[in-house]
Amino acid sequence: MSYALLIYSNPDDSTSERAPYADWGAYTQSMKDAGVFLAGEPLQAKDTATTLRVRGGKRTVIDGPFAETKELLIGFYILDAADLDAALDWAARMPDAGLNSLEIRPVMAF
Amino acid sequence: MTTADAIAAAFRAHWAQIVAAMVRRVGDLALAEDATQDAFTAAAARWPREGIPPNPAAWLMLAAGRKAIDRLRRERGRRERDVAYARDAPVSVAAAELEDDTVTDDRLRLIFLCGHPALASEARIALTLRCVAGLSTPEIARAFLVPEATMAQRLVRAKRRIAATRIPFELPTAPNLPERLEGVLTVLYLIFNEGYAATSGDDPLRADLCDEAIRLARLLHELVPDHAEATGLLALMLLHHARAAARTAFGRPVALDEQDRSRWDRDAIREGEELLAAAYAARRPGPYQLQAAIAALHARAPGPQATDWPAIASLYALLAGMMPSPVVELNRAVAVAMAEGPRAGLALLRALIEEGSLDAYAPLHAAHADLLRRDGDAQGAAAAYARAIALTENTAQRAELRRRQRDLKA
C-alpha cells in the first residue's frame, strides 16, 4: 500500500538544532535501498506559497500558505509499505522526527 | 451440561480465538467478526438438535469459515476469485489453526490490533470488548451509557479505519513491543475503571465490565506470562474487585474504612497477592504493580486503623515519582493523613487545591472535607462537602456526602 508521509514543521522554532542535509540524503537513500521509495520532495519556504481559490468561475489568488497555523507543510514522501506499522517505523526514523509532526495517510488506490 | 451451557462455555472459551483465526484467513476484522457471530448463531440453532460436537472449537471454526465464504459470495458473488481462499482452506486448515502456538499468537495479534495507537482510545475500548471479549454492541453501548446507534457507528468507523489505513494483524516488532503492550494494558485498565466507578450505581451491566476486564487481563497474562506489568494489572484488578460485595450496602456506596471486611473475596485477594509476588520476581517495577501493592496492603489489614498507612504513603510517593498525576497526589495526601494525622495530609492537599487542576473533581473536595472534619474544622468541612456534593453526579454518592455533611452538626 502507498502511504504519504506529510512533514509539518514550526518555522518559528529557530532554537532547535536541525539535522544536516546529508541526513536527509542518507534517509532517502535507505528508502530507495529498501525498495519502498516512490517519491519525496522538500518544499520551499512558506513565503513562496500561493493559494488559489476558484469560486463561481472566478479566481482569487492569495499570497501565502493555505492555512496560517504554527506548523506548516515543508515536504513529503510517498512510500510503498506493507502496512501502517511499517509506514510508522519509516516515519519515526526520519531526520528531525523529534522536532516535526508527521502525518501518515494512505494514498487512494484506484 | 445443557446445550445452552455448552454454547455459553464455548463462547467464553473460543470467541476471541475464532475471531483471530478468521482475521488471519480473511484479512478483514469486520468480516471475521460477522462470520464468528454467524457461527455461534448456527451453533445455537443446531447443537440442541444434533448434539454438542466432540470438538466445539473445531466445529465453530469450520462453521465460521463457511459463513465467511457465504458472506463474501453474497457481497461480491459474481467475482469468483474473491472467494478463492475458500478452495485453499480445506478442513485440515481448521485443525492446524487450533494448534497452541498459532492460537496464542493470533489472540495476541487480535489484542494488539484492537488496541492499536492509531485508533482513538474509545474506539480501542469498544473494539476490544466486541472482538476480544465478545460483548454485543448493545451491551457495550449500555455499559458506556451511549445510544446503541452511537456505539455501532463507533465500531464501524474503527473497523473501517483499520481496513483503510491497513493496521496490521501482526505482533509488534521488538523495539515497539513495550510501548504497544503498555497501550493494551491501558485499554484493559480503562475498561476496569469504567466498571469499578459504576459498581455503586444500579446498573449491573456496567459492573460486569470489571469481570470482562479481569477476563481480558487473564487472557493477556496467559499470553505474556513474564510481563511484570501485565501480571501486576491482573493482580490490581483482582485485589480491587475482591471488595465489590462490600462496596455498597442498601444501594449506597460504602467507603473503604466503613466496609464489612468479612465480605471481601478472600480467594480473589489470595490470587492477587500470589500474582503480585510473581510480578515482583521479575524486578521490573511499574505503576500497576505499585497500585496492586497498595491494594494488597488494604486487603491484608483487619481494619482501617490496623492498616499499614506509612507503607501505603510511601508506595504512593513512589507512584507519584513514576507517574506524576494530581489524583495520585490526592491519594498520597489521604494516606499521609492516616499515617501522620490530618494536619500533614491537609498540608499536601492545600498545595493540590491551589494548583487547581482538580478543581472540578468531587473526590478532592470530599477528601478535603473529611480531613477538615477530623482536624475539628466543622465549618470548613461543611463548605468542602457542599462543593463535593455540587460536583457529584452519581445520586447514591451524593446522598452519602449529604449524610456526612449532616453528621457534622451532630
Coordinates of C-alpha atoms in Angstrom, one line a residue:
Chain A
M1 CA 0.0 0.0 0.0
S2 CA 1.2 3.5 -0.7
Y3 CA 1.4 6.0 2.1
A4 CA 2.1 9.7 2.1
L5 CA 4.3 11.0 4.9
L6 CA 3.5 14.7 5.2
I7 CA 6.1 16.6 7.2
Y8 CA 4.9 19.6 9.2
S9 CA 7.3 22.0 10.9
N10 CA 7.2 25.1 13.0
P11 CA 9.3 27.7 11.1
D12 CA 9.4 30.0 14.2
D13 CA 11.3 27.3 16.1
S14 CA 14.9 28.5 15.5
T15 CA 16.3 27.3 18.8
S16 CA 16.3 23.6 17.9
E17 CA 19.2 22.1 16.1
R18 CA 18.1 20.8 12.7
A19 CA 19.6 17.7 11.1
P20 CA 22.2 18.4 8.4
Y21 CA 21.1 17.9 4.7
A22 CA 23.3 14.9 4.5
D23 CA 21.0 13.1 6.9
W24 CA 18.1 13.6 4.6
G25 CA 20.1 12.3 1.6
A26 CA 21.0 9.2 3.6
Y27 CA 17.4 8.7 4.8
T28 CA 16.1 8.9 1.2
Q29 CA 18.8 6.5 0.0
S30 CA 17.9 4.0 2.7
M31 CA 14.3 4.1 1.5
K32 CA 15.4 3.5 -2.1
D33 CA 17.7 0.7 -1.0
A34 CA 14.8 -1.0 0.8
G35 CA 12.7 -0.6 -2.3
V36 CA 9.9 1.5 -0.6
F37 CA 10.6 4.9 -2.0
L38 CA 8.1 6.2 -4.6
A39 CA 8.5 10.0 -4.3
G40 CA 9.6 12.6 -1.9
E41 CA 10.5 16.3 -2.1
P42 CA 11.1 19.2 0.3
L43 CA 9.1 22.3 -0.4
Q44 CA 10.4 25.9 -0.4
A45 CA 9.7 28.3 2.4
K46 CA 6.2 29.4 3.2
D47 CA 6.7 32.9 1.8
T48 CA 6.9 31.3 -1.6
A49 CA 3.4 29.7 -1.3
T50 CA 0.5 30.9 -3.3
T51 CA -3.1 29.9 -2.5
L52 CA -5.7 29.8 -5.2
R53 CA -9.5 29.5 -4.8
V54 CA -11.8 29.3 -7.8
R55 CA -15.4 30.1 -6.9
G56 CA -18.1 30.6 -9.4
G57 CA -15.5 30.6 -12.2
K58 CA -13.7 33.5 -10.5
R59 CA -10.1 33.1 -9.5
T60 CA -8.8 34.5 -6.2
V61 CA -5.1 34.4 -5.7
I62 CA -3.7 35.0 -2.2
D63 CA -0.1 35.2 -1.3
G64 CA 0.9 32.8 1.5
P65 CA 0.0 29.3 2.6
F66 CA -3.5 27.8 2.7
A67 CA -3.8 27.9 6.5
E68 CA -1.9 30.2 8.8
T69 CA -1.1 27.7 11.5
K70 CA 2.0 27.2 13.6
E71 CA 3.1 24.1 11.8
L72 CA 3.4 24.2 8.0
L73 CA 3.8 21.6 5.4
I74 CA 7.5 21.6 4.5
G75 CA 7.8 18.4 2.4
F76 CA 6.6 14.9 1.8
Y77 CA 7.5 11.3 0.9
I78 CA 5.3 8.8 -0.8
L79 CA 6.4 5.3 0.1
D80 CA 5.3 1.7 -0.5
A81 CA 4.9 0.0 2.8
A82 CA 3.3 -3.3 3.8
D83 CA 1.1 -1.8 6.4
L84 CA 0.6 1.2 8.8
D85 CA 3.2 -0.2 11.3
A86 CA 5.8 -0.3 8.6
A87 CA 5.0 3.2 7.5
L88 CA 5.1 4.4 11.1
D89 CA 8.6 2.8 11.5
W90 CA 9.9 4.7 8.4
A91 CA 8.4 8.0 9.7
A92 CA 9.9 7.5 13.1
R93 CA 13.4 7.2 11.5
M94 CA 13.1 10.4 9.5
P95 CA 15.6 13.2 10.3
D96 CA 14.1 15.8 12.7
A97 CA 11.4 13.3 13.6
G98 CA 11.9 14.6 17.1
L99 CA 11.1 18.2 16.0
N100 CA 8.5 17.9 13.3
S101 CA 4.9 16.5 13.2
L102 CA 4.4 13.7 10.7
E103 CA 1.1 12.8 9.2
I104 CA 0.8 9.4 7.7
R105 CA -2.1 8.9 5.2
P106 CA -2.8 6.0 2.8
V107 CA -2.8 7.1 -0.8
M108 CA -6.1 6.5 -2.6
A109 CA -5.8 3.4 -4.8
F110 CA -7.9 3.1 -8.0
Chain B
M1 CA -24.1 -29.7 30.9
T2 CA -27.1 -28.4 29.0
T3 CA -26.7 -27.4 25.4
A4 CA -27.2 -23.7 26.3
D5 CA -24.4 -24.0 28.9
A6 CA -22.2 -25.7 26.3
I7 CA -22.8 -22.8 23.9
A8 CA -22.1 -20.2 26.6
A9 CA -19.0 -22.1 27.6
A10 CA -17.8 -22.3 24.0
F11 CA -18.5 -18.7 23.6
R12 CA -16.4 -17.7 26.6
A13 CA -13.6 -20.1 25.7
H14 CA -13.3 -19.7 21.9
W15 CA -14.8 -16.4 20.7
A16 CA -11.5 -14.5 20.6
Q17 CA -9.6 -17.4 19.2
I18 CA -12.1 -17.8 16.3
V19 CA -12.3 -14.1 15.5
A20 CA -8.5 -14.1 15.5
A21 CA -8.2 -17.2 13.3
M22 CA -10.8 -15.7 10.9
V23 CA -8.9 -12.4 10.6
R24 CA -5.8 -14.4 9.7
R25 CA -7.8 -16.2 7.0
V26 CA -9.9 -13.4 5.5
G27 CA -7.7 -10.4 6.4
D28 CA -10.7 -8.3 7.5
L29 CA -11.8 -7.7 11.0
A30 CA -15.4 -6.8 10.2
L31 CA -15.9 -9.9 8.1
A32 CA -14.1 -12.1 10.7
E33 CA -16.4 -10.8 13.5
D34 CA -19.6 -11.2 11.5
A35 CA -18.6 -14.7 10.4
T36 CA -17.8 -15.7 14.0
Q37 CA -21.1 -14.3 15.2
D38 CA -22.9 -16.3 12.4
A39 CA -21.1 -19.5 13.6
F40 CA -22.4 -19.1 17.2
T41 CA -25.8 -18.4 15.9
A42 CA -25.6 -21.6 13.9
A43 CA -24.4 -23.5 17.0
A44 CA -27.4 -22.2 18.9
A45 CA -29.7 -23.5 16.2
R46 CA -28.1 -26.8 15.5
W47 CA -26.5 -28.1 18.7
P48 CA -29.8 -28.6 20.5
R49 CA -31.0 -30.8 17.6
E50 CA -27.7 -32.5 16.6
G51 CA -26.0 -32.7 20.0
I52 CA -22.8 -30.9 21.2
P53 CA -20.0 -31.7 18.8
P54 CA -17.0 -33.6 20.3
N55 CA -14.7 -30.7 19.5
P56 CA -16.8 -27.5 19.7
A57 CA -13.9 -25.2 18.8
A58 CA -13.2 -27.1 15.6
W59 CA -16.9 -27.1 14.7
L60 CA -17.2 -23.4 15.3
M61 CA -14.0 -22.6 13.3
L62 CA -15.3 -24.6 10.4
A63 CA -18.7 -23.0 10.6
A64 CA -17.2 -19.5 10.8
G65 CA -15.1 -20.3 7.7
R66 CA -18.2 -21.4 5.7
K67 CA -20.1 -18.3 6.9
A68 CA -17.3 -16.0 5.8
I69 CA -17.4 -17.6 2.3
D70 CA -21.2 -17.2 2.3
R71 CA -20.9 -13.5 3.2
L72 CA -18.2 -12.9 0.6
R73 CA -20.3 -14.7 -2.1
R74 CA -23.4 -12.6 -1.2
E75 CA -21.4 -9.4 -1.2
R76 CA -19.5 -9.9 -4.4
G77 CA -20.9 -13.1 -5.7
R78 CA -20.2 -12.6 -9.3
R79 CA -16.4 -12.4 -8.8
E80 CA -15.4 -16.0 -8.2
R81 CA -11.7 -15.1 -7.5
D82 CA -12.7 -13.2 -4.4
V83 CA -13.7 -16.4 -2.7
A84 CA -10.6 -18.2 -4.0
Y85 CA -9.3 -18.6 -0.4
A86 CA -12.3 -20.9 0.1
R87 CA -10.7 -23.5 -2.1
D88 CA -7.4 -23.2 -0.4
A89 CA -8.9 -23.7 3.0
P90 CA -9.8 -27.3 3.4
V91 CA -11.0 -28.9 6.7
S92 CA -7.4 -29.6 7.8
V93 CA -6.6 -25.9 7.9
A94 CA -9.2 -25.5 10.7
A95 CA -7.4 -28.2 12.6
A96 CA -4.0 -26.6 12.1
E97 CA -5.4 -23.3 13.4
L98 CA -6.2 -25.0 16.7
E99 CA -2.6 -25.7 17.4
D100 CA -1.4 -24.0 20.5
D101 CA 1.2 -21.6 19.2
T102 CA -0.9 -20.2 16.4
V103 CA -3.9 -19.8 18.7
T104 CA -1.8 -18.0 21.3
D105 CA -0.1 -15.7 18.8
D106 CA -3.3 -15.0 16.9
R107 CA -5.2 -13.9 20.0
L108 CA -2.3 -11.7 21.0
R109 CA -2.3 -10.2 17.4
L110 CA -6.0 -9.5 17.8
I111 CA -5.5 -7.7 21.1
F112 CA -2.8 -5.6 19.6
L113 CA -4.9 -4.9 16.5
C114 CA -7.9 -3.7 18.6
G115 CA -5.6 -1.7 20.9
H116 CA -3.5 -0.1 18.1
P117 CA -2.4 3.5 19.0
A118 CA -3.7 4.7 15.6
L119 CA -7.2 4.2 16.9
A120 CA -8.9 6.6 19.3
S121 CA -9.0 5.5 22.9
E122 CA -12.8 5.0 23.0
A123 CA -12.5 3.0 19.7
R124 CA -9.9 0.7 21.2
I125 CA -12.0 0.1 24.2
A126 CA -15.1 -0.7 22.1
L127 CA -13.3 -2.9 19.7
T128 CA -11.5 -4.8 22.4
L129 CA -14.9 -5.5 24.2
R130 CA -16.5 -6.5 20.9
C131 CA -13.8 -8.5 19.2
V132 CA -11.8 -9.9 22.0
A133 CA -14.3 -10.2 24.9
G134 CA -17.3 -10.9 22.6
L135 CA -19.7 -8.4 24.1
S136 CA -22.6 -7.4 21.9
T137 CA -22.9 -3.8 20.6
P138 CA -26.0 -3.1 22.7
E139 CA -24.1 -4.4 25.8
I140 CA -21.2 -2.2 25.2
A141 CA -23.4 0.8 24.5
R142 CA -25.3 0.3 27.8
A143 CA -22.0 -0.1 29.7
F144 CA -20.7 3.2 28.4
L145 CA -24.0 5.0 28.6
V146 CA -24.2 5.9 24.9
P147 CA -27.0 5.2 22.5
E148 CA -26.7 1.9 20.7
A149 CA -26.5 3.6 17.3
T150 CA -23.6 5.7 18.5
M151 CA -21.7 2.6 19.7
A152 CA -22.5 0.8 16.4
Q153 CA -21.1 3.7 14.4
R154 CA -18.0 3.9 16.6
L155 CA -17.3 0.2 15.9
V156 CA -18.0 0.5 12.2
R157 CA -15.7 3.5 11.9
A158 CA -12.9 1.9 13.8
K159 CA -13.1 -1.2 11.6
R160 CA -13.2 0.9 8.5
R161 CA -10.1 2.8 9.7
I162 CA -8.3 -0.4 10.3
A163 CA -9.0 -1.5 6.8
A164 CA -8.4 1.9 5.1
T165 CA -5.0 2.6 6.8
R166 CA -4.1 -1.1 6.9
I167 CA -3.4 -1.6 10.5
P168 CA -1.7 -5.0 10.5
F169 CA -2.7 -8.2 12.2
E170 CA 0.8 -8.7 13.5
L171 CA 2.8 -8.8 16.7
P172 CA 4.7 -5.5 17.2
T173 CA 8.4 -5.6 16.4
A174 CA 10.7 -5.8 19.4
P175 CA 11.5 -2.1 19.7
N176 CA 7.8 -1.2 19.7
L177 CA 6.6 -4.0 21.9
P178 CA 7.0 -2.3 25.3
E179 CA 5.1 0.8 24.2
R180 CA 2.4 -1.3 22.4
L181 CA 1.9 -3.5 25.4
E182 CA 1.5 -0.5 27.6
G183 CA -1.2 0.8 25.3
V184 CA -3.1 -2.5 25.6
L185 CA -2.7 -2.5 29.4
T186 CA -4.2 1.0 29.4
V187 CA -7.2 -0.2 27.4
L188 CA -7.9 -3.0 29.9
Y189 CA -7.3 -0.6 32.9
L190 CA -9.8 1.9 31.4
I191 CA -12.4 -0.9 30.9
F192 CA -12.0 -2.0 34.5
N193 CA -12.2 1.6 35.9
E194 CA -15.4 2.2 33.9
G195 CA -16.9 -0.8 35.6
Y196 CA -15.4 -0.1 39.0
A197 CA -16.7 3.5 39.0
A198 CA -20.1 2.1 38.2
T199 CA -20.3 -0.6 40.9
S200 CA -22.1 1.9 43.2
G201 CA -24.7 2.6 40.5
D202 CA -27.8 0.5 39.9
D203 CA -26.8 -1.0 36.5
P204 CA -25.4 -4.5 36.9
L205 CA -24.2 -4.5 33.3
R206 CA -21.8 -1.7 34.0
A207 CA -20.4 -3.6 37.0
D208 CA -19.9 -6.6 34.7
L209 CA -17.3 -4.6 32.9
C210 CA -15.0 -5.4 35.9
D211 CA -15.5 -9.1 35.2
E212 CA -14.8 -8.6 31.5
A213 CA -11.7 -6.6 32.2
I214 CA -10.4 -9.3 34.6
R215 CA -11.1 -12.0 31.9
L216 CA -9.2 -9.9 29.3
A217 CA -6.3 -9.3 31.8
R218 CA -6.2 -13.1 32.5
L219 CA -6.0 -13.8 28.8
L220 CA -3.2 -11.2 28.3
H221 CA -1.4 -12.6 31.4
E222 CA -1.7 -16.1 29.9
L223 CA -0.3 -14.9 26.6
V224 CA 2.6 -12.9 28.1
P225 CA 3.2 -14.6 31.4
D226 CA 6.6 -13.0 32.0
H227 CA 5.5 -9.4 31.6
A228 CA 5.6 -7.9 35.1
E229 CA 3.1 -5.1 34.5
A230 CA 0.6 -7.3 32.8
T231 CA 0.7 -9.6 35.8
G232 CA 0.6 -6.5 38.1
L233 CA -2.5 -5.2 36.3
L234 CA -4.4 -8.5 36.8
A235 CA -3.4 -8.5 40.4
L236 CA -4.6 -4.9 40.8
M237 CA -8.0 -5.8 39.3
L238 CA -8.4 -8.9 41.5
L239 CA -7.5 -7.0 44.6
H240 CA -9.9 -4.2 43.9
H241 CA -12.7 -6.3 42.7
A242 CA -12.4 -8.5 45.8
R243 CA -14.1 -5.7 47.7
A244 CA -17.0 -5.5 45.3
A245 CA -19.6 -7.1 47.6
A246 CA -18.7 -4.7 50.5
R247 CA -18.5 -1.5 48.4
T248 CA -22.3 -1.0 48.5
A249 CA -24.9 -1.5 51.1
F250 CA -28.6 -0.9 50.5
G251 CA -27.8 0.9 47.3
R252 CA -25.4 3.4 48.9
P253 CA -21.6 3.3 48.5
V254 CA -19.6 2.3 51.5
A255 CA -16.2 4.0 52.0
L256 CA -13.2 1.7 52.5
D257 CA -12.9 2.5 56.2
E258 CA -16.5 1.5 56.8
Q259 CA -16.6 -1.7 54.8
D260 CA -17.5 -5.0 56.3
R261 CA -14.2 -6.8 55.6
S262 CA -15.7 -10.2 56.1
R263 CA -17.5 -9.7 52.8
W264 CA -14.2 -9.3 50.9
D265 CA -13.5 -12.1 48.5
R266 CA -10.6 -13.9 50.2
D267 CA -9.9 -16.2 47.2
A268 CA -9.5 -13.2 44.8
I269 CA -7.2 -11.5 47.4
R270 CA -5.1 -14.6 47.7
E271 CA -4.8 -14.9 43.9
G272 CA -4.0 -11.2 43.6
E273 CA -1.2 -11.4 46.2
E274 CA 0.3 -14.5 44.5
L275 CA 0.3 -12.8 41.2
L276 CA 1.9 -9.7 42.7
A277 CA 4.6 -11.8 44.3
A278 CA 5.3 -13.4 40.8
A279 CA 5.4 -9.9 39.2
Y280 CA 7.9 -8.7 41.8
A281 CA 10.2 -11.6 41.0
A282 CA 10.8 -10.1 37.5
R283 CA 12.2 -7.0 39.3
R284 CA 10.7 -4.6 36.8
P285 CA 8.5 -2.3 38.9
G286 CA 5.7 -0.3 37.3
P287 CA 2.6 1.7 38.1
Y288 CA 0.3 -1.3 38.1
Q289 CA 2.4 -3.3 40.4
L290 CA 2.6 -0.3 42.8
Q291 CA -1.1 0.2 42.8
A292 CA -1.6 -3.5 43.3
A293 CA 0.8 -3.4 46.2
I294 CA -1.3 -0.6 47.8
A295 CA -4.5 -2.6 47.2
A296 CA -2.8 -5.6 48.8
L297 CA -1.9 -3.7 51.9
H298 CA -5.6 -2.7 52.3
A299 CA -6.7 -6.2 51.7
R300 CA -4.3 -7.6 54.3
A301 CA -5.4 -5.2 57.0
P302 CA -8.0 -6.4 59.5
G303 CA -9.4 -2.9 59.8
P304 CA -8.8 0.7 58.9
Q305 CA -6.8 1.5 62.0
A306 CA -4.7 -1.6 61.6
T307 CA -3.7 -0.7 58.1
D308 CA 0.0 -0.1 57.3
W309 CA -0.6 3.6 56.3
P310 CA 3.1 4.6 56.4
A311 CA 3.8 1.9 53.8
I312 CA 0.9 3.0 51.7
A313 CA 2.0 6.6 51.8
S314 CA 5.5 5.7 50.7
L315 CA 4.1 3.5 47.9
Y316 CA 2.1 6.5 46.7
A317 CA 5.2 8.6 46.8
L318 CA 7.0 6.0 44.6
L319 CA 3.9 6.0 42.3
A320 CA 3.9 9.8 42.1
G321 CA 7.6 9.7 41.0
M322 CA 6.9 7.2 38.3
M323 CA 3.6 8.5 37.1
P324 CA 3.1 12.1 38.3
S325 CA -0.6 12.9 38.5
P326 CA -2.8 15.1 40.7
V327 CA -5.1 12.1 41.5
V328 CA -2.1 10.1 42.8
E329 CA -1.1 13.2 44.8
L330 CA -4.6 13.3 46.3
N331 CA -4.4 9.6 47.4
R332 CA -0.9 10.2 48.8
A333 CA -2.3 13.1 50.9
V334 CA -5.1 10.9 52.3
A335 CA -2.6 8.1 53.2
V336 CA -0.2 10.6 54.8
A337 CA -3.2 11.9 56.9
M338 CA -3.9 8.4 58.0
A339 CA -0.2 7.8 58.8
E340 CA 0.8 11.1 60.4
G341 CA -2.5 12.9 61.2
P342 CA -4.9 15.2 59.4
R343 CA -2.6 18.2 59.6
A344 CA 0.1 16.5 57.5
G345 CA -2.5 15.4 54.9
L346 CA -4.1 18.9 54.8
A347 CA -0.7 20.5 54.1
L348 CA -0.3 18.3 50.9
L349 CA -4.0 18.8 49.9
R350 CA -3.7 22.6 50.2
A351 CA -0.9 22.6 47.6
L352 CA -3.1 20.5 45.4
I353 CA -6.1 22.7 45.8
E354 CA -4.0 25.8 45.0
E355 CA -2.6 24.1 41.9
G356 CA -6.2 23.9 40.7
S357 CA -6.2 21.1 38.1
L358 CA -8.6 19.0 40.2
D359 CA -10.9 22.0 40.9
A360 CA -13.9 20.1 39.4
Y361 CA -13.0 16.7 40.9
A362 CA -15.5 15.8 43.6
P363 CA -13.3 13.3 45.4
L364 CA -10.7 16.1 46.1
H365 CA -13.3 18.2 47.9
A366 CA -14.8 15.1 49.7
A367 CA -11.3 14.2 50.9
H368 CA -10.6 17.8 51.9
A369 CA -13.9 17.8 53.9
D370 CA -13.1 14.6 55.6
L371 CA -9.7 15.8 56.7
L372 CA -11.0 19.2 57.9
R373 CA -13.7 17.3 59.9
R374 CA -11.0 15.2 61.6
D375 CA -9.0 18.3 62.3
G376 CA -12.0 19.8 64.1
D377 CA -12.9 22.4 61.5
A378 CA -16.6 21.7 61.1
Q379 CA -17.3 24.9 59.2
G380 CA -14.6 24.4 56.7
A381 CA -15.7 20.8 56.3
A382 CA -19.3 21.8 55.6
A383 CA -18.2 24.1 52.8
A384 CA -15.9 21.5 51.3
Y385 CA -18.8 18.9 51.4
A386 CA -21.1 21.4 49.7
R387 CA -18.5 21.7 46.9
A388 CA -18.2 18.0 46.6
I389 CA -22.0 17.5 46.5
A390 CA -22.4 20.1 43.8
L391 CA -19.8 18.3 41.7
T392 CA -21.1 14.7 42.2
E393 CA -23.5 13.3 39.5
N394 CA -24.0 9.8 41.0
T395 CA -27.1 10.0 43.2
A396 CA -26.0 7.4 45.7
Q397 CA -22.6 9.0 46.1
R398 CA -24.3 12.4 46.6
A399 CA -26.6 11.0 49.3
E400 CA -23.6 9.6 51.1
L401 CA -21.9 13.0 51.1
R402 CA -25.0 14.7 52.3
R403 CA -25.2 12.2 55.2
R404 CA -21.6 13.0 56.2
Q405 CA -22.3 16.8 55.9
R406 CA -25.4 16.4 58.3
D407 CA -23.3 14.3 60.7
L408 CA -21.0 17.3 61.2
K409 CA -23.7 19.0 63.3
A410 CA -24.4 16.0 65.4

